[in-house]
Amino acid sequence: MYNKMWHQTQEALNSLLEEESQKMIEPQKNQVFIFQMLATFYIKYVQIFRNLENVYDQIVHPQKRILIRKILDGVMGRILELKNEMVELELTEFHYFDDILQDLKLTPQQLDIPIPKYFLKEKLEVIKGREKILAQILADTELDTPSKKYPIKAIPLEEAVRLIQVSERARQGRLRAMFMKQIFLQECRAKQARLLGDRGADPSTAALCIQKVWRGFHQSKKTEREREKEMIFLGMNPPPLFNEVSATIIQAQKVANMRDEVQMRHEEDYKEALVTVKDDLKLIEGPDIQENLQDQIRHWFIECRNLTGTFPDYPKVEEGGSAIIFSHKTPQQVIEDIIANQEEEEKGKKKKKEKKPKKAKTSQEKKGTKEKNKEEEEEWKMSPSVFLPTMEEENNIYKDVWKNKDESWNFPQDYDPELIKQEKRRELESEIRVQVDELMRQELKNLKLAVNREKEYPSKTGKKKEDKKKKKEKKDRKGKKDKDLTADRTIESLYKELVEEGLLIQALKVNLSDYIGEYSYLGTTLRQVSTEPMPSLLDVRQLVALYGILPLGSAAVHEKAPVVKSLLLAGPSGVGKKMLVHAICTETGANLFNLSATNIAGKYPGKTGLQMMLHMVFKVARELQPSVVWIGDTEKTFYRKVPNAERMIEPKRLKKQLPKILKLLKPDDRILIVGTTQRPFDAELQPFCKVYQKIILVPRPDYASRYVLWKQIIQRDGGVITNDLNVSCLAKVTDGFTQGHIVQVVKSVLTERRLRQQTYKPLTAVEFIAALTSMSPVYQEEEDSFKNWYAKTPMGKKRALASTGGNAEKDKEKGKKENKGKKGKF
């Protein structure tokens, strides 16, 4: 099944690579067409990514998994490149693909970025070990905060008696009320019987009355059942056993666990085979390979001597030795190359002699070149991709090796020994070639002395100069390297100190899928009417996956993909910014460092203390990467004016250090700086935007997201949704309230006692609305202030200029030219 899925996905990838290579050659001018093209490629790559991730997780053949992993990393990197292209084109982080999804007949759920499971699977033991060490340090230092156990206070005897009396009197009052109600109902029945008189005693009228009531009740129940069936058929209501785990799902989970075990076993067998097959090849084929290489090189010596009259210079070790000469070439092809090079050198010498002085360009020619350059600038071309060549290479390997391979003999999908032999032959040949090169260099020297009587006297001055240069380079390198302030300390001791100081904290176990929301289905429509829509919660979730999780999880992607070193999550309180930070750490197994202004207050005082703290944090972060450095309430670090109440904590300590830290981060360092803020307008804009490369606005949930939130959070906390609970009404009434408000309300209403009462007293919307009255929502004015602030950021300004057609820029250029003209006149 998964082999078939892999072959289908590879065919889709092959056709997409061909299509993309054709489109990249053609320059385009129409921005709408360019975006449609990029978005179509992006969506198709996401579909391939989803399939490949599933295949890589479930397939058990070790050699197939190596190839799939390389292709999977390439597809991930290409998705990030296309996203970067779309951002540069549209000048916004959020994109909407409603019309394209409709054309491709896809649902918005199929656009969701999956988190590859291998991020955690491959380092599960390391993460568990690290968690144990962290828990042990927290337990030893008593820094962990267990659930508070409130001590039972002793009550005086008089107060205890009074409490018992109050409860007993209340019980008696309830019983008396019930008794009085029964007496009242008996009196009512007696009065009714007196009024009816003899008619009430007639059995036929009584039977008729009972029939009416029963038939009405029976019909109402039947109507309810039919309505429920209709709603289930239309997909408006879930089926009766929808929330229960079926037997097939349990069986599928068992099979998946068994596949994991088989994967591990096959991986171990494959690693053992790599060693044993190489040793066997060395014994059996090693001497023959050495003889063939020596004969090949000797033949090259003689042919070069016959053609040129002298023996050739042997390639140096740094250049690759004889491997450069004979890489995929026969000795005859090598000789032809030598002759061709000699002819080219002679032609080059003749051309130098025949060269004439060039004429100066006329003004008309200059104007023509300028116009051509302008036209070229207007034409859009896709920037060269780093991942496309690797994907094409791996795709060719798939075609050559796996596409038409007969695997009828390999039912358990264990490793293929023939493929290992081919791979190890190349390795063995390169190892033997190094030894052969040493022997053949000496042989070439002897030949030169014997045949040509040429003695090589290496110039001592040249060697001395080279040695001096090397020494200078080494000194420069040593000088450039930063001094290690903690060279005498181990990583374990630094790790322990950071935990004790509260700078390295334990991330909460939260998955990105727990960030609940719904898609924005009107994004494209609103943009066509030139109104910028607020992003939906799932748009935010996708950006966090693209900019945070995928690069941190894969080292291959992080090195080559467009670098995102820092990320800012800005939005009102309660929208889930901290939750997203913890989700990044959970999905990638990253360490979480807390450098918030309130957390570092009073720790490592002074300039030297601050340098030591940052050095320790980033040294540990590099050693135990991936790592996330979180700066909560990051606007405090960039305050315009520090409030009097916060001057003692020195909130602006990191302001000058953060830009320096970002410059020192290399592509190999899987470290992400994440800032969260609920008041970005309090910060200085320029330094704030310089530090954070990507700014993501996290909005309050819209109606669709609130509907899903209410439903899922109530069910998660043990609530049962019935027809008595109008979720749509709740979603409508709670406009402006955040996810945090909804979670608080649900927890306050669904107590243990209320959960037990659900069988005879279903939940209603009034209960939740009553709990909301004490909370203040996020008003439209606050959301508008976030929008206005974002419009002042570099990306917001570019977007505004693009929407106005760049008129402002043209006016500025005209003004500058006029000013220059005036200065020239004077």
Coordinates of C-alpha atoms in Angstrom, one line a residue, residues 432-782:
I432 CA 42.4 2.5 -2.2
R433 CA 42.9 5.4 -4.7
V434 CA 44.5 7.5 -1.9
Q435 CA 47.1 4.7 -1.3
V436 CA 47.6 4.1 -5.0
D437 CA 48.2 7.9 -5.5
E438 CA 51.1 7.9 -3.0
L439 CA 52.7 5.0 -4.8
M440 CA 52.2 6.4 -8.3
R441 CA 53.6 9.8 -7.3
Q442 CA 56.8 8.1 -6.3
E443 CA 56.8 6.0 -9.5
L444 CA 56.3 9.2 -11.6
K445 CA 59.3 10.8 -9.9
N446 CA 61.4 7.7 -10.7
L447 CA 60.3 7.7 -14.3
K448 CA 61.1 11.4 -14.7
L449 CA 64.6 10.8 -13.3
A450 CA 65.2 7.6 -15.3
V451 CA 63.8 8.7 -18.7
N452 CA 63.9 12.5 -18.9
R453 CA 66.8 12.9 -16.3
E454 CA 64.7 15.8 -14.8
K455 CA 65.4 16.7 -11.2
E456 CA 63.0 18.7 -9.2
Y457 CA 64.5 21.3 -7.0
P458 CA 61.6 22.8 -4.9
S459 CA 62.3 26.5 -4.2
K460 CA 63.0 27.0 -0.5
T461 CA 61.8 30.6 -0.7
G462 CA 58.4 29.6 -2.1
K463 CA 58.0 27.1 0.7
K464 CA 58.9 29.6 3.3
K465 CA 56.4 32.1 1.9
E466 CA 53.6 29.5 1.9
D467 CA 54.4 28.5 5.5
K468 CA 54.3 32.2 6.6
K469 CA 50.9 32.6 4.9
K470 CA 49.5 29.5 6.6
K471 CA 50.8 30.8 10.0
K472 CA 49.2 34.2 9.4
E473 CA 45.8 32.6 8.4
K474 CA 45.9 30.5 11.6
K475 CA 46.6 33.6 13.7
D476 CA 43.8 35.5 12.0
R477 CA 41.4 32.7 12.6
K478 CA 42.3 32.5 16.3
G479 CA 41.9 36.2 16.6
K480 CA 38.5 36.3 15.0
K481 CA 37.1 33.6 17.2
D482 CA 35.2 34.8 20.3
K483 CA 36.8 34.1 23.6
D484 CA 35.1 31.2 25.4
L485 CA 34.2 32.7 28.8
T486 CA 33.4 29.2 30.2
A487 CA 36.2 27.1 28.6
D488 CA 36.9 25.4 32.0
R489 CA 33.3 24.3 32.5
T490 CA 31.3 21.4 31.1
I491 CA 27.9 21.7 29.3
E492 CA 26.2 19.8 32.1
S493 CA 27.3 22.3 34.8
L494 CA 26.2 25.2 32.6
Y495 CA 22.9 23.5 32.0
K496 CA 22.3 22.9 35.7
E497 CA 23.2 26.6 36.5
L498 CA 20.7 27.9 33.9
V499 CA 18.0 25.7 35.2
E500 CA 18.6 26.8 38.8
E501 CA 18.6 30.5 37.7
G502 CA 15.2 29.9 36.0
L503 CA 16.6 30.8 32.5
L504 CA 16.1 27.3 31.1
I505 CA 12.5 26.2 31.8
Q506 CA 10.4 23.1 31.0
A507 CA 8.2 23.4 28.0
L508 CA 4.5 22.5 28.4
K509 CA 3.4 19.4 26.4
V510 CA 1.2 21.1 23.8
N511 CA 0.9 20.1 20.2
L512 CA 0.4 22.6 17.4
S513 CA -2.8 20.8 16.5
D514 CA -4.2 21.8 19.9
Y515 CA -4.2 25.4 18.7
I516 CA -7.8 25.2 17.5
G517 CA -9.3 27.4 14.8
E518 CA -11.0 27.6 11.4
Y519 CA -10.0 28.8 7.9
S520 CA -10.8 32.2 6.5
Y521 CA -13.1 31.3 3.5
L522 CA -13.5 34.9 2.3
G523 CA -9.9 36.0 2.2
T524 CA -9.5 36.2 -1.6
T525 CA -13.0 37.8 -2.0
L526 CA -12.1 40.6 0.4
R527 CA -8.8 41.3 -1.2
Q528 CA -10.4 41.6 -4.6
V529 CA -12.6 44.4 -3.1
S530 CA -9.3 45.9 -1.8
T531 CA -10.0 45.3 1.9
E532 CA -7.3 43.6 3.9
P533 CA -8.9 40.7 6.0
M534 CA -7.8 39.8 9.5
P535 CA -5.9 36.5 9.4
S536 CA -7.7 33.4 10.8
L537 CA -6.2 31.3 13.6
L538 CA -5.3 28.5 11.2
D539 CA -3.4 31.0 9.1
V540 CA -1.3 31.8 12.1
R541 CA -0.8 28.1 12.9
Q542 CA 0.5 27.6 9.4
L543 CA 3.0 30.4 9.6
V544 CA 4.3 29.1 12.9
A545 CA 4.8 25.6 11.3
L546 CA 6.6 27.1 8.3
Y547 CA 8.8 29.7 10.1
G548 CA 9.4 27.9 13.4
I549 CA 8.9 24.2 13.4
L550 CA 10.0 22.9 9.9
P551 CA 13.5 24.7 10.0
L552 CA 14.1 23.8 13.6
G553 CA 13.2 20.2 13.1
S554 CA 15.3 19.4 10.1
A555 CA 19.0 20.4 10.0
A556 CA 19.2 20.0 6.2
V557 CA 16.3 22.4 5.7
H558 CA 17.6 24.9 8.2
E559 CA 21.0 25.2 6.4
K560 CA 19.7 25.9 2.9
A561 CA 16.2 27.4 3.3
P562 CA 15.6 31.2 3.7
V563 CA 16.8 31.9 7.2
V564 CA 14.4 33.0 9.9
K565 CA 16.4 33.7 13.0
S566 CA 13.7 35.7 14.9
L567 CA 9.9 35.7 15.1
L568 CA 7.5 38.0 16.8
L569 CA 4.0 37.0 17.9
A570 CA 1.9 40.1 18.5
G571 CA -1.7 40.1 19.7
P572 CA -4.1 40.8 22.6
S573 CA -3.8 38.8 25.8
G574 CA -5.4 35.4 25.8
V575 CA -5.1 34.6 22.0
G576 CA -2.5 31.8 22.6
K577 CA 0.9 33.3 22.0
K578 CA 2.7 31.5 24.8
M579 CA 0.9 28.3 23.8
L580 CA 2.4 28.6 20.3
V581 CA 5.9 29.0 21.8
H582 CA 5.5 25.8 23.8
A583 CA 4.1 24.0 20.8
I584 CA 7.3 24.8 18.8
C585 CA 9.4 23.3 21.5
T586 CA 7.1 20.2 21.9
E587 CA 6.9 19.4 18.1
T588 CA 10.7 19.8 17.6
G589 CA 12.0 18.6 21.0
A590 CA 13.7 22.0 21.5
N591 CA 15.0 23.5 24.7
L592 CA 13.2 26.5 26.0
F593 CA 15.2 29.5 27.4
N594 CA 13.3 32.3 29.0
L595 CA 15.0 35.8 28.6
S596 CA 11.9 37.9 29.5
A597 CA 12.7 41.2 31.2
T598 CA 10.9 40.2 34.4
N599 CA 12.7 36.8 34.4
I600 CA 16.3 38.2 34.1
A601 CA 15.7 41.0 36.5
G602 CA 18.4 41.0 39.2
K603 CA 20.2 38.0 37.7
Y604 CA 23.9 38.4 36.5
P605 CA 24.1 42.2 37.2
G606 CA 26.3 44.6 35.3
K607 CA 27.8 44.4 31.8
T608 CA 30.1 41.5 32.5
G609 CA 27.3 39.6 34.2
L610 CA 25.0 40.2 31.1
Q611 CA 27.7 39.0 28.7
M612 CA 28.3 35.9 30.9
M613 CA 24.5 35.1 31.0
L614 CA 24.1 35.4 27.2
H615 CA 27.3 33.5 26.5
M616 CA 26.1 30.6 28.7
V617 CA 22.6 30.6 27.2
F618 CA 23.7 30.5 23.6
K619 CA 26.6 28.1 24.3
V620 CA 24.1 25.6 25.8
A621 CA 21.6 26.4 23.0
R622 CA 24.1 25.6 20.3
E623 CA 25.3 22.4 22.0
L624 CA 21.8 21.0 22.7
Q625 CA 20.1 22.4 19.5
P626 CA 17.4 22.8 18.4
S627 CA 16.6 25.6 20.9
V628 CA 14.0 28.3 21.4
V629 CA 14.9 31.6 23.2
W630 CA 11.7 33.1 24.4
I631 CA 11.4 36.8 25.3
G632 CA 8.0 37.4 26.8
D633 CA 6.5 41.0 26.9
T634 CA 9.3 41.9 24.5
E635 CA 8.1 45.4 24.1
K636 CA 9.7 46.1 27.5
T637 CA 13.1 45.5 26.0
F638 CA 12.5 48.3 23.5
Y639 CA 10.5 50.7 25.6
R640 CA 10.3 54.3 24.4
K641 CA 10.2 55.5 27.9
V642 CA 10.6 53.1 30.9
P643 CA 7.7 53.5 33.4
N644 CA 8.8 54.5 36.9
A645 CA 7.4 51.3 38.4
E646 CA 9.7 49.2 36.1
R647 CA 12.9 51.1 36.4
M648 CA 14.2 48.8 39.1
I649 CA 14.1 45.7 36.9
E650 CA 16.1 47.3 34.0
P651 CA 13.9 46.0 31.2
K652 CA 16.1 47.4 28.4
R653 CA 19.2 45.3 29.3
L654 CA 19.0 43.2 26.1
K655 CA 18.3 46.0 23.7
K656 CA 21.8 46.5 22.4
Q657 CA 22.8 42.8 22.7
L658 CA 20.0 41.2 20.6
P659 CA 21.2 42.6 17.2
K660 CA 24.7 41.4 17.9
I661 CA 23.5 37.9 18.9
L662 CA 21.5 37.7 15.6
K663 CA 24.5 38.5 13.6
L664 CA 26.5 35.7 15.3
L665 CA 23.9 33.1 14.6
K666 CA 25.1 30.9 11.7
P667 CA 22.9 28.8 9.3
D668 CA 24.1 25.7 11.2
D669 CA 22.7 27.0 14.5
R670 CA 19.2 25.8 14.9
I671 CA 18.2 28.5 17.3
L672 CA 15.1 30.6 17.1
I673 CA 14.4 33.8 19.0
V674 CA 10.7 34.2 19.6
G675 CA 9.2 37.3 21.1
T676 CA 5.6 37.7 22.4
T677 CA 3.9 41.0 23.0
Q678 CA 0.5 42.4 23.8
R679 CA 1.5 46.0 23.6
P680 CA 3.9 46.4 20.6
F681 CA 2.9 50.1 20.2
D682 CA 4.9 50.9 23.5
A683 CA 8.2 50.0 21.8
E684 CA 10.5 51.9 19.6
L685 CA 9.6 50.8 16.1
Q686 CA 12.9 50.8 14.2
P687 CA 15.1 48.7 16.6
F688 CA 12.0 46.5 17.3
C689 CA 11.6 45.6 13.6
K690 CA 15.3 45.2 13.1
V691 CA 15.5 42.5 15.7
Y692 CA 12.4 40.5 14.6
Q693 CA 12.6 39.4 11.0
K694 CA 9.1 38.0 10.8
I695 CA 6.1 39.6 12.6
I696 CA 2.9 37.6 12.9
L697 CA -0.3 39.3 14.1
V698 CA -2.4 36.8 16.2
P699 CA -6.0 38.0 16.1
R700 CA -9.0 37.3 18.3
P701 CA -11.0 34.4 17.0
D702 CA -13.7 35.0 14.3
Y703 CA -17.2 33.4 14.4
A704 CA -16.1 30.1 12.7
S705 CA -13.1 29.7 15.0
R706 CA -15.3 30.5 18.1
Y707 CA -17.8 27.9 17.0
V708 CA -15.1 25.2 16.7
L709 CA -13.5 26.3 20.0
W710 CA -16.7 26.1 22.1
K711 CA -17.5 22.7 20.7
Q712 CA -14.1 21.1 21.1
I713 CA -13.2 22.7 24.5
I714 CA -16.6 21.6 26.1
Q715 CA -16.1 18.0 24.8
R716 CA -12.4 18.0 25.9
D717 CA -13.4 18.9 29.5
G718 CA -16.1 16.1 29.6
G719 CA -19.1 18.0 28.5
V720 CA -21.8 16.5 26.3
I721 CA -23.2 18.6 23.5
T722 CA -27.0 18.1 23.0
N723 CA -29.7 19.9 21.2
D724 CA -30.4 21.9 24.3
L725 CA -27.0 23.6 24.0
N726 CA -27.0 26.1 21.2
V727 CA -23.3 26.4 20.2
S728 CA -24.0 28.8 17.4
C729 CA -25.6 31.2 19.8
L730 CA -22.6 31.0 22.1
A731 CA -20.2 31.7 19.2
K732 CA -22.3 34.7 18.2
V733 CA -22.7 36.2 21.7
T734 CA -18.9 35.8 22.5
D735 CA -17.7 38.1 19.7
G736 CA -14.6 39.8 21.0
F737 CA -13.7 37.1 23.6
T738 CA -10.5 35.2 23.2
Q739 CA -9.5 31.6 23.5
G740 CA -8.3 32.2 27.0
H741 CA -11.7 33.5 28.1
I742 CA -13.5 30.5 26.6
V743 CA -11.2 28.0 28.4
Q744 CA -11.7 29.8 31.7
V745 CA -15.5 29.9 31.3
V746 CA -15.7 26.2 30.4
K747 CA -13.5 25.2 33.4
S748 CA -15.6 27.3 35.8
V749 CA -18.9 25.8 34.6
L750 CA -18.0 22.2 34.1
T751 CA -17.3 21.2 37.7
E752 CA -17.3 17.6 38.8
R753 CA -20.8 18.0 40.3
R754 CA -22.1 19.6 37.0
L755 CA -20.6 16.8 34.9
R756 CA -22.4 14.2 37.0
Q757 CA -25.7 16.0 36.5
Q758 CA -25.5 16.0 32.7
T759 CA -27.6 12.7 32.3
Y760 CA -30.8 14.3 33.7
K761 CA -29.9 18.0 33.3
P762 CA -28.2 18.8 29.9
L763 CA -25.9 21.8 29.4
T764 CA -27.4 25.1 28.2
A765 CA -25.9 28.2 26.7
V766 CA -27.2 30.4 29.6
E767 CA -24.8 28.7 32.1
F768 CA -21.8 29.8 30.0
I769 CA -23.0 33.3 29.3
A770 CA -23.6 33.9 33.0
A771 CA -19.9 33.2 33.6
L772 CA -18.8 35.5 30.8
T773 CA -20.4 38.6 32.4
S774 CA -17.4 39.2 34.8
M775 CA -14.9 39.2 31.9
S776 CA -13.9 42.1 29.6
P777 CA -13.6 41.3 25.8
V778 CA -11.1 42.6 23.2
Y779 CA -12.9 45.5 21.6
Q780 CA -12.7 46.5 18.0
E781 CA -10.6 49.6 18.9
E782 CA -7.8 47.5 20.3

